Amino acid sequence: AVGAPPGVWVCSTDMILSVPTLPEICWDGFKGVKVVSVPGSVSYAQNHGVYSIDQEGFVCDIIYQGTKEQINKCVQPDGKVPLVSGIVFFSSETAEKLLSTHVIPPLDACTYMGLDSGAKPIQLSLFF
């Protein structure tokens, strides 16, 4: 993205996006995680994921295949809901903190290093 600071982009292949214009993203002094969502209908969202966001634009929850009532709580002023696109950006600082967890139990069991050390394997997803 134009003006993005150094960091890591995680892109799922569950959705193929066609963005007609270059979205404006404010990167001024940014540290943390940003997600990209696309507007969709409530009926479409019932078979997918939707972000529940607060008035400041922060993600409060991710609802996957939620009920119509759950999804209706996520409707934006334009009548659409923010669909999960599977695109996430981690600033360098945040990516480093996330990567450092690979040696901390129980998250070490998500890596080959933990498994080689005898940890019982567990599964972790960045999206749900």
Short mmCIF file of N, CA and C in Angstrom, two decimals:
data_model
loop_
_atom_site.label_atom_id
_atom_site.label_comp_id
_atom_site.label_asym_id
_atom_site.label_seq_id
_atom_site.Cartn_x
_atom_site.Cartn_y
_atom_site.Cartn_z
N ALA A 1 0.84 -1.18 0.00
CA ALA A 1 0.00 0.00 0.00
C ALA A 1 0.88 1.24 0.00
N VAL A 2 0.40 2.25 -0.64
CA VAL A 2 1.15 3.51 -0.73
C VAL A 2 1.32 4.11 0.65
N GLY A 3 2.56 4.41 1.02
CA GLY A 3 2.85 5.05 2.29
C GLY A 3 2.88 4.13 3.49
N ALA A 4 2.71 2.84 3.28
CA ALA A 4 2.70 1.90 4.41
C ALA A 4 4.10 1.82 5.02
N PRO A 5 4.16 1.73 6.35
CA PRO A 5 5.45 1.56 7.01
C PRO A 5 5.96 0.14 6.79
N PRO A 6 7.21 -0.13 7.17
CA PRO A 6 7.69 -1.50 7.08
C PRO A 6 6.83 -2.42 7.94
N GLY A 7 6.61 -3.61 7.45
CA GLY A 7 5.79 -4.56 8.19
C GLY A 7 5.52 -5.80 7.40
N VAL A 8 4.55 -6.57 7.84
CA VAL A 8 4.22 -7.85 7.23
C VAL A 8 2.75 -7.85 6.81
N TRP A 9 2.50 -8.20 5.55
CA TRP A 9 1.14 -8.37 5.05
C TRP A 9 0.81 -9.85 5.06
N VAL A 10 -0.34 -10.21 5.63
CA VAL A 10 -0.83 -11.58 5.61
C VAL A 10 -2.08 -11.57 4.74
N CYS A 11 -2.06 -12.39 3.69
CA CYS A 11 -3.16 -12.38 2.73
C CYS A 11 -3.70 -13.80 2.55
N SER A 12 -4.96 -13.99 2.94
CA SER A 12 -5.63 -15.27 2.76
C SER A 12 -6.11 -15.38 1.32
N THR A 13 -6.23 -16.59 0.83
CA THR A 13 -6.70 -16.79 -0.53
C THR A 13 -8.16 -17.23 -0.56
N ASP A 14 -8.86 -17.05 0.57
CA ASP A 14 -10.27 -17.43 0.63
C ASP A 14 -11.17 -16.51 -0.18
N MET A 15 -10.69 -15.30 -0.45
CA MET A 15 -11.50 -14.32 -1.17
C MET A 15 -10.62 -13.65 -2.22
N ILE A 16 -11.13 -13.47 -3.40
CA ILE A 16 -10.41 -12.75 -4.43
C ILE A 16 -11.03 -11.37 -4.53
N LEU A 17 -10.21 -10.33 -4.34
CA LEU A 17 -10.70 -8.97 -4.31
C LEU A 17 -10.40 -8.24 -5.61
N SER A 18 -11.34 -7.43 -6.01
CA SER A 18 -11.15 -6.52 -7.12
C SER A 18 -11.50 -5.14 -6.58
N VAL A 19 -10.49 -4.32 -6.38
CA VAL A 19 -10.69 -3.00 -5.80
C VAL A 19 -10.59 -1.97 -6.92
N PRO A 20 -11.70 -1.27 -7.21
CA PRO A 20 -11.71 -0.35 -8.35
C PRO A 20 -10.84 0.89 -8.15
N THR A 21 -10.67 1.34 -6.90
CA THR A 21 -9.85 2.51 -6.63
C THR A 21 -8.88 2.19 -5.51
N LEU A 22 -7.84 2.97 -5.44
CA LEU A 22 -6.85 2.79 -4.38
C LEU A 22 -7.41 3.38 -3.09
N PRO A 23 -7.69 2.55 -2.09
CA PRO A 23 -8.26 3.09 -0.86
C PRO A 23 -7.25 3.95 -0.11
N GLU A 24 -7.74 4.98 0.54
CA GLU A 24 -6.87 5.84 1.33
C GLU A 24 -6.74 5.26 2.73
N ILE A 25 -5.52 4.99 3.14
CA ILE A 25 -5.25 4.45 4.47
C ILE A 25 -4.30 5.42 5.16
N CYS A 26 -4.67 5.84 6.36
CA CYS A 26 -3.81 6.74 7.13
C CYS A 26 -2.75 5.91 7.84
N TRP A 27 -1.50 6.16 7.50
CA TRP A 27 -0.39 5.42 8.10
C TRP A 27 0.42 6.28 9.06
N ASP A 28 0.03 7.52 9.29
CA ASP A 28 0.80 8.44 10.13
C ASP A 28 1.05 7.86 11.52
N GLY A 29 2.32 7.59 11.83
CA GLY A 29 2.71 7.09 13.14
C GLY A 29 2.11 5.75 13.52
N PHE A 30 1.70 4.97 12.52
CA PHE A 30 0.99 3.72 12.81
C PHE A 30 1.91 2.64 13.36
N LYS A 31 1.44 1.99 14.43
CA LYS A 31 2.04 0.79 14.99
C LYS A 31 0.89 -0.09 15.42
N GLY A 32 0.91 -1.35 15.04
CA GLY A 32 -0.16 -2.26 15.42
C GLY A 32 -0.59 -3.12 14.26
N VAL A 33 -1.89 -3.37 14.17
CA VAL A 33 -2.46 -4.25 13.15
C VAL A 33 -3.60 -3.52 12.45
N LYS A 34 -3.65 -3.62 11.14
CA LYS A 34 -4.77 -3.10 10.35
C LYS A 34 -5.33 -4.24 9.53
N VAL A 35 -6.66 -4.24 9.36
CA VAL A 35 -7.30 -5.22 8.50
C VAL A 35 -7.96 -4.49 7.34
N VAL A 36 -8.13 -5.20 6.24
CA VAL A 36 -8.84 -4.66 5.09
C VAL A 36 -10.18 -5.39 5.02
N SER A 37 -11.25 -4.61 4.95
CA SER A 37 -12.58 -5.22 4.79
C SER A 37 -13.20 -4.69 3.52
N VAL A 38 -14.22 -5.38 3.05
CA VAL A 38 -14.98 -4.93 1.89
C VAL A 38 -16.45 -4.87 2.28
N PRO A 39 -17.18 -3.90 1.76
CA PRO A 39 -18.60 -3.79 2.13
C PRO A 39 -19.43 -4.89 1.48
N GLY A 40 -20.37 -5.42 2.25
CA GLY A 40 -21.23 -6.47 1.73
C GLY A 40 -22.60 -6.41 2.37
N SER A 41 -23.50 -7.21 1.86
CA SER A 41 -24.86 -7.25 2.38
C SER A 41 -24.94 -8.19 3.58
N VAL A 42 -25.97 -8.00 4.38
CA VAL A 42 -26.20 -8.86 5.54
C VAL A 42 -26.41 -10.30 5.08
N SER A 43 -27.18 -10.49 4.02
CA SER A 43 -27.45 -11.85 3.55
C SER A 43 -26.17 -12.55 3.08
N TYR A 44 -25.29 -11.82 2.39
CA TYR A 44 -24.02 -12.40 1.94
C TYR A 44 -23.14 -12.73 3.15
N ALA A 45 -23.15 -11.86 4.15
CA ALA A 45 -22.30 -12.03 5.32
C ALA A 45 -22.68 -13.26 6.14
N GLN A 46 -23.91 -13.72 6.04
CA GLN A 46 -24.33 -14.88 6.82
C GLN A 46 -23.56 -16.14 6.46
N ASN A 47 -22.95 -16.18 5.29
CA ASN A 47 -22.15 -17.33 4.87
C ASN A 47 -20.66 -17.04 4.93
N HIS A 48 -20.30 -15.90 5.50
CA HIS A 48 -18.89 -15.49 5.53
C HIS A 48 -18.57 -14.88 6.90
N GLY A 49 -17.56 -14.06 6.94
CA GLY A 49 -17.17 -13.40 8.17
C GLY A 49 -17.39 -11.91 8.07
N VAL A 50 -17.64 -11.29 9.22
CA VAL A 50 -17.85 -9.85 9.27
C VAL A 50 -17.16 -9.30 10.51
N TYR A 51 -16.58 -8.10 10.37
CA TYR A 51 -15.97 -7.44 11.51
C TYR A 51 -17.02 -6.64 12.27
N SER A 52 -16.99 -6.74 13.58
CA SER A 52 -17.77 -5.86 14.44
C SER A 52 -16.81 -4.76 14.84
N ILE A 53 -17.09 -3.53 14.41
CA ILE A 53 -16.16 -2.43 14.69
C ILE A 53 -16.85 -1.35 15.51
N ASP A 54 -16.04 -0.67 16.33
CA ASP A 54 -16.60 0.40 17.16
C ASP A 54 -16.63 1.71 16.37
N GLN A 55 -17.06 2.78 17.02
CA GLN A 55 -17.22 4.07 16.34
C GLN A 55 -15.89 4.67 15.91
N GLU A 56 -14.80 4.23 16.50
CA GLU A 56 -13.48 4.73 16.13
C GLU A 56 -12.83 3.89 15.04
N GLY A 57 -13.50 2.80 14.63
CA GLY A 57 -12.97 1.96 13.58
C GLY A 57 -12.13 0.79 14.06
N PHE A 58 -12.12 0.53 15.38
CA PHE A 58 -11.36 -0.59 15.92
C PHE A 58 -12.20 -1.86 15.89
N VAL A 59 -11.55 -2.98 15.56
CA VAL A 59 -12.25 -4.26 15.53
C VAL A 59 -12.49 -4.74 16.95
N CYS A 60 -13.77 -5.02 17.26
CA CYS A 60 -14.15 -5.53 18.58
C CYS A 60 -14.32 -7.04 18.55
N ASP A 61 -14.72 -7.57 17.39
CA ASP A 61 -14.99 -9.00 17.27
C ASP A 61 -15.01 -9.37 15.80
N ILE A 62 -14.83 -10.64 15.54
CA ILE A 62 -14.97 -11.19 14.20
C ILE A 62 -16.06 -12.25 14.29
N ILE A 63 -17.10 -12.08 13.51
CA ILE A 63 -18.25 -12.99 13.55
C ILE A 63 -18.25 -13.81 12.26
N TYR A 64 -18.11 -15.13 12.39
CA TYR A 64 -18.12 -16.02 11.22
C TYR A 64 -19.45 -16.74 11.14
N GLN A 65 -20.07 -16.65 9.98
CA GLN A 65 -21.36 -17.29 9.72
C GLN A 65 -22.33 -17.04 10.87
N GLY A 66 -22.42 -15.79 11.25
CA GLY A 66 -23.29 -15.40 12.35
C GLY A 66 -24.76 -15.39 11.97
N THR A 67 -25.57 -15.23 12.99
CA THR A 67 -27.01 -15.13 12.76
C THR A 67 -27.31 -13.75 12.18
N LYS A 68 -28.49 -13.61 11.62
CA LYS A 68 -28.88 -12.32 11.04
C LYS A 68 -28.85 -11.24 12.13
N GLU A 69 -29.26 -11.59 13.35
CA GLU A 69 -29.27 -10.64 14.46
C GLU A 69 -27.84 -10.18 14.80
N GLN A 70 -26.89 -11.12 14.84
CA GLN A 70 -25.50 -10.76 15.13
C GLN A 70 -24.94 -9.85 14.05
N ILE A 71 -25.21 -10.19 12.81
CA ILE A 71 -24.66 -9.43 11.69
C ILE A 71 -25.31 -8.06 11.60
N ASN A 72 -26.60 -7.96 11.90
CA ASN A 72 -27.29 -6.66 11.86
C ASN A 72 -26.67 -5.66 12.83
N LYS A 73 -26.04 -6.15 13.91
CA LYS A 73 -25.37 -5.25 14.85
C LYS A 73 -24.11 -4.63 14.24
N CYS A 74 -23.64 -5.18 13.12
CA CYS A 74 -22.42 -4.71 12.47
C CYS A 74 -22.69 -3.78 11.29
N VAL A 75 -23.96 -3.53 10.99
CA VAL A 75 -24.32 -2.70 9.83
C VAL A 75 -23.78 -1.28 10.02
N GLN A 76 -23.15 -0.77 8.98
CA GLN A 76 -22.57 0.57 8.97
C GLN A 76 -23.62 1.57 8.46
N PRO A 77 -23.34 2.87 8.57
CA PRO A 77 -24.31 3.88 8.14
C PRO A 77 -24.75 3.73 6.67
N ASP A 78 -23.91 3.13 5.83
CA ASP A 78 -24.28 2.96 4.42
C ASP A 78 -25.15 1.73 4.18
N GLY A 79 -25.50 1.01 5.28
CA GLY A 79 -26.35 -0.17 5.16
C GLY A 79 -25.60 -1.45 4.86
N LYS A 80 -24.28 -1.36 4.72
CA LYS A 80 -23.44 -2.53 4.42
C LYS A 80 -22.72 -2.97 5.69
N VAL A 81 -22.19 -4.19 5.65
CA VAL A 81 -21.38 -4.70 6.75
C VAL A 81 -19.94 -4.88 6.27
N PRO A 82 -18.94 -4.72 7.17
CA PRO A 82 -17.53 -4.90 6.78
C PRO A 82 -17.15 -6.38 6.74
N LEU A 83 -17.08 -6.92 5.54
CA LEU A 83 -16.74 -8.33 5.36
C LEU A 83 -15.26 -8.58 5.59
N VAL A 84 -14.94 -9.71 6.18
CA VAL A 84 -13.55 -10.12 6.38
C VAL A 84 -12.99 -10.48 5.00
N SER A 85 -11.89 -9.83 4.63
CA SER A 85 -11.28 -10.12 3.33
C SER A 85 -10.08 -11.05 3.45
N GLY A 86 -9.55 -11.18 4.65
CA GLY A 86 -8.37 -12.03 4.84
C GLY A 86 -7.07 -11.29 4.61
N ILE A 87 -7.11 -9.95 4.55
CA ILE A 87 -5.90 -9.16 4.38
C ILE A 87 -5.63 -8.42 5.69
N VAL A 88 -4.45 -8.68 6.25
CA VAL A 88 -4.07 -8.10 7.54
C VAL A 88 -2.65 -7.55 7.41
N PHE A 89 -2.42 -6.37 7.98
CA PHE A 89 -1.09 -5.77 8.01
C PHE A 89 -0.62 -5.68 9.45
N PHE A 90 0.62 -6.15 9.70
CA PHE A 90 1.26 -6.04 11.01
C PHE A 90 2.44 -5.10 10.88
N SER A 91 2.49 -4.05 11.71
CA SER A 91 3.67 -3.19 11.70
C SER A 91 4.87 -4.03 12.14
N SER A 92 6.06 -3.55 11.86
CA SER A 92 7.28 -4.30 12.21
C SER A 92 7.31 -4.66 13.69
N GLU A 93 6.98 -3.68 14.53
CA GLU A 93 7.03 -3.91 15.98
C GLU A 93 6.04 -5.00 16.40
N THR A 94 4.85 -4.94 15.84
CA THR A 94 3.82 -5.92 16.19
C THR A 94 4.18 -7.30 15.65
N ALA A 95 4.71 -7.36 14.42
CA ALA A 95 5.12 -8.64 13.85
C ALA A 95 6.23 -9.28 14.68
N GLU A 96 7.17 -8.47 15.16
CA GLU A 96 8.25 -8.99 16.00
C GLU A 96 7.70 -9.56 17.31
N LYS A 97 6.74 -8.86 17.92
CA LYS A 97 6.15 -9.36 19.16
C LYS A 97 5.40 -10.67 18.91
N LEU A 98 4.66 -10.74 17.81
CA LEU A 98 3.93 -11.96 17.47
C LEU A 98 4.89 -13.12 17.23
N LEU A 99 5.95 -12.86 16.48
CA LEU A 99 6.92 -13.92 16.19
C LEU A 99 7.65 -14.39 17.44
N SER A 100 7.84 -13.51 18.41
CA SER A 100 8.56 -13.91 19.62
C SER A 100 7.76 -14.91 20.45
N THR A 101 6.47 -15.02 20.20
CA THR A 101 5.65 -15.96 20.98
C THR A 101 5.93 -17.41 20.61
N HIS A 102 6.71 -17.65 19.58
CA HIS A 102 6.95 -19.04 19.15
C HIS A 102 7.76 -19.85 20.16
N VAL A 103 8.30 -19.19 21.17
CA VAL A 103 9.06 -19.91 22.19
C VAL A 103 8.36 -19.91 23.55
N ILE A 104 7.15 -19.39 23.61
CA ILE A 104 6.41 -19.29 24.86
C ILE A 104 5.29 -20.33 24.88
N PRO A 105 5.27 -21.23 25.89
CA PRO A 105 4.16 -22.18 25.98
C PRO A 105 2.84 -21.45 26.20
N PRO A 106 1.72 -21.89 25.70
CA PRO A 106 1.53 -23.07 24.87
C PRO A 106 1.73 -22.81 23.38
N LEU A 107 2.02 -21.55 23.00
CA LEU A 107 2.13 -21.24 21.58
C LEU A 107 3.33 -21.90 20.91
N ASP A 108 4.31 -22.34 21.70
CA ASP A 108 5.45 -23.04 21.10
C ASP A 108 5.00 -24.33 20.43
N ALA A 109 3.84 -24.86 20.84
CA ALA A 109 3.32 -26.10 20.26
C ALA A 109 2.78 -25.89 18.85
N CYS A 110 2.77 -24.65 18.37
CA CYS A 110 2.35 -24.35 17.00
C CYS A 110 3.53 -24.36 16.03
N THR A 111 4.72 -24.59 16.53
CA THR A 111 5.92 -24.51 15.69
C THR A 111 6.68 -25.84 15.71
N TYR A 112 7.51 -26.02 14.71
CA TYR A 112 8.31 -27.25 14.67
C TYR A 112 9.30 -27.29 15.83
N MET A 113 9.76 -26.11 16.28
CA MET A 113 10.70 -26.09 17.40
C MET A 113 10.04 -26.63 18.66
N GLY A 114 8.79 -26.24 18.90
CA GLY A 114 8.06 -26.74 20.06
C GLY A 114 7.79 -28.22 19.94
N LEU A 115 7.41 -28.66 18.75
CA LEU A 115 7.13 -30.09 18.54
C LEU A 115 8.39 -30.92 18.72
N ASP A 116 9.51 -30.40 18.20
CA ASP A 116 10.78 -31.12 18.37
C ASP A 116 11.20 -31.19 19.84
N SER A 117 10.69 -30.26 20.65
CA SER A 117 11.01 -30.25 22.08
C SER A 117 10.02 -31.09 22.89
N GLY A 118 9.06 -31.72 22.20
CA GLY A 118 8.13 -32.61 22.87
C GLY A 118 6.77 -32.00 23.23
N ALA A 119 6.49 -30.77 22.76
CA ALA A 119 5.18 -30.16 23.05
C ALA A 119 4.09 -30.87 22.27
N LYS A 120 2.92 -31.00 22.90
CA LYS A 120 1.76 -31.58 22.22
C LYS A 120 1.24 -30.54 21.21
N PRO A 121 1.06 -30.90 19.94
CA PRO A 121 0.68 -29.91 18.93
C PRO A 121 -0.69 -29.28 19.17
N ILE A 122 -0.77 -27.96 18.90
CA ILE A 122 -2.03 -27.25 18.91
C ILE A 122 -2.13 -26.44 17.62
N GLN A 123 -3.34 -26.04 17.26
CA GLN A 123 -3.57 -25.27 16.04
C GLN A 123 -3.93 -23.84 16.42
N LEU A 124 -3.41 -22.87 15.66
CA LEU A 124 -3.67 -21.46 15.90
C LEU A 124 -3.95 -20.78 14.57
N SER A 125 -4.94 -19.92 14.55
CA SER A 125 -5.26 -19.15 13.35
C SER A 125 -5.22 -17.67 13.68
N LEU A 126 -4.70 -16.88 12.78
CA LEU A 126 -4.72 -15.43 12.97
C LEU A 126 -6.10 -14.85 12.71
N PHE A 127 -6.97 -15.62 12.06
CA PHE A 127 -8.26 -15.10 11.65
C PHE A 127 -9.42 -15.54 12.51
N PHE A 128 -9.33 -16.69 13.17
CA PHE A 128 -10.40 -17.13 14.07
C PHE A 128 -9.89 -18.18 15.02
#
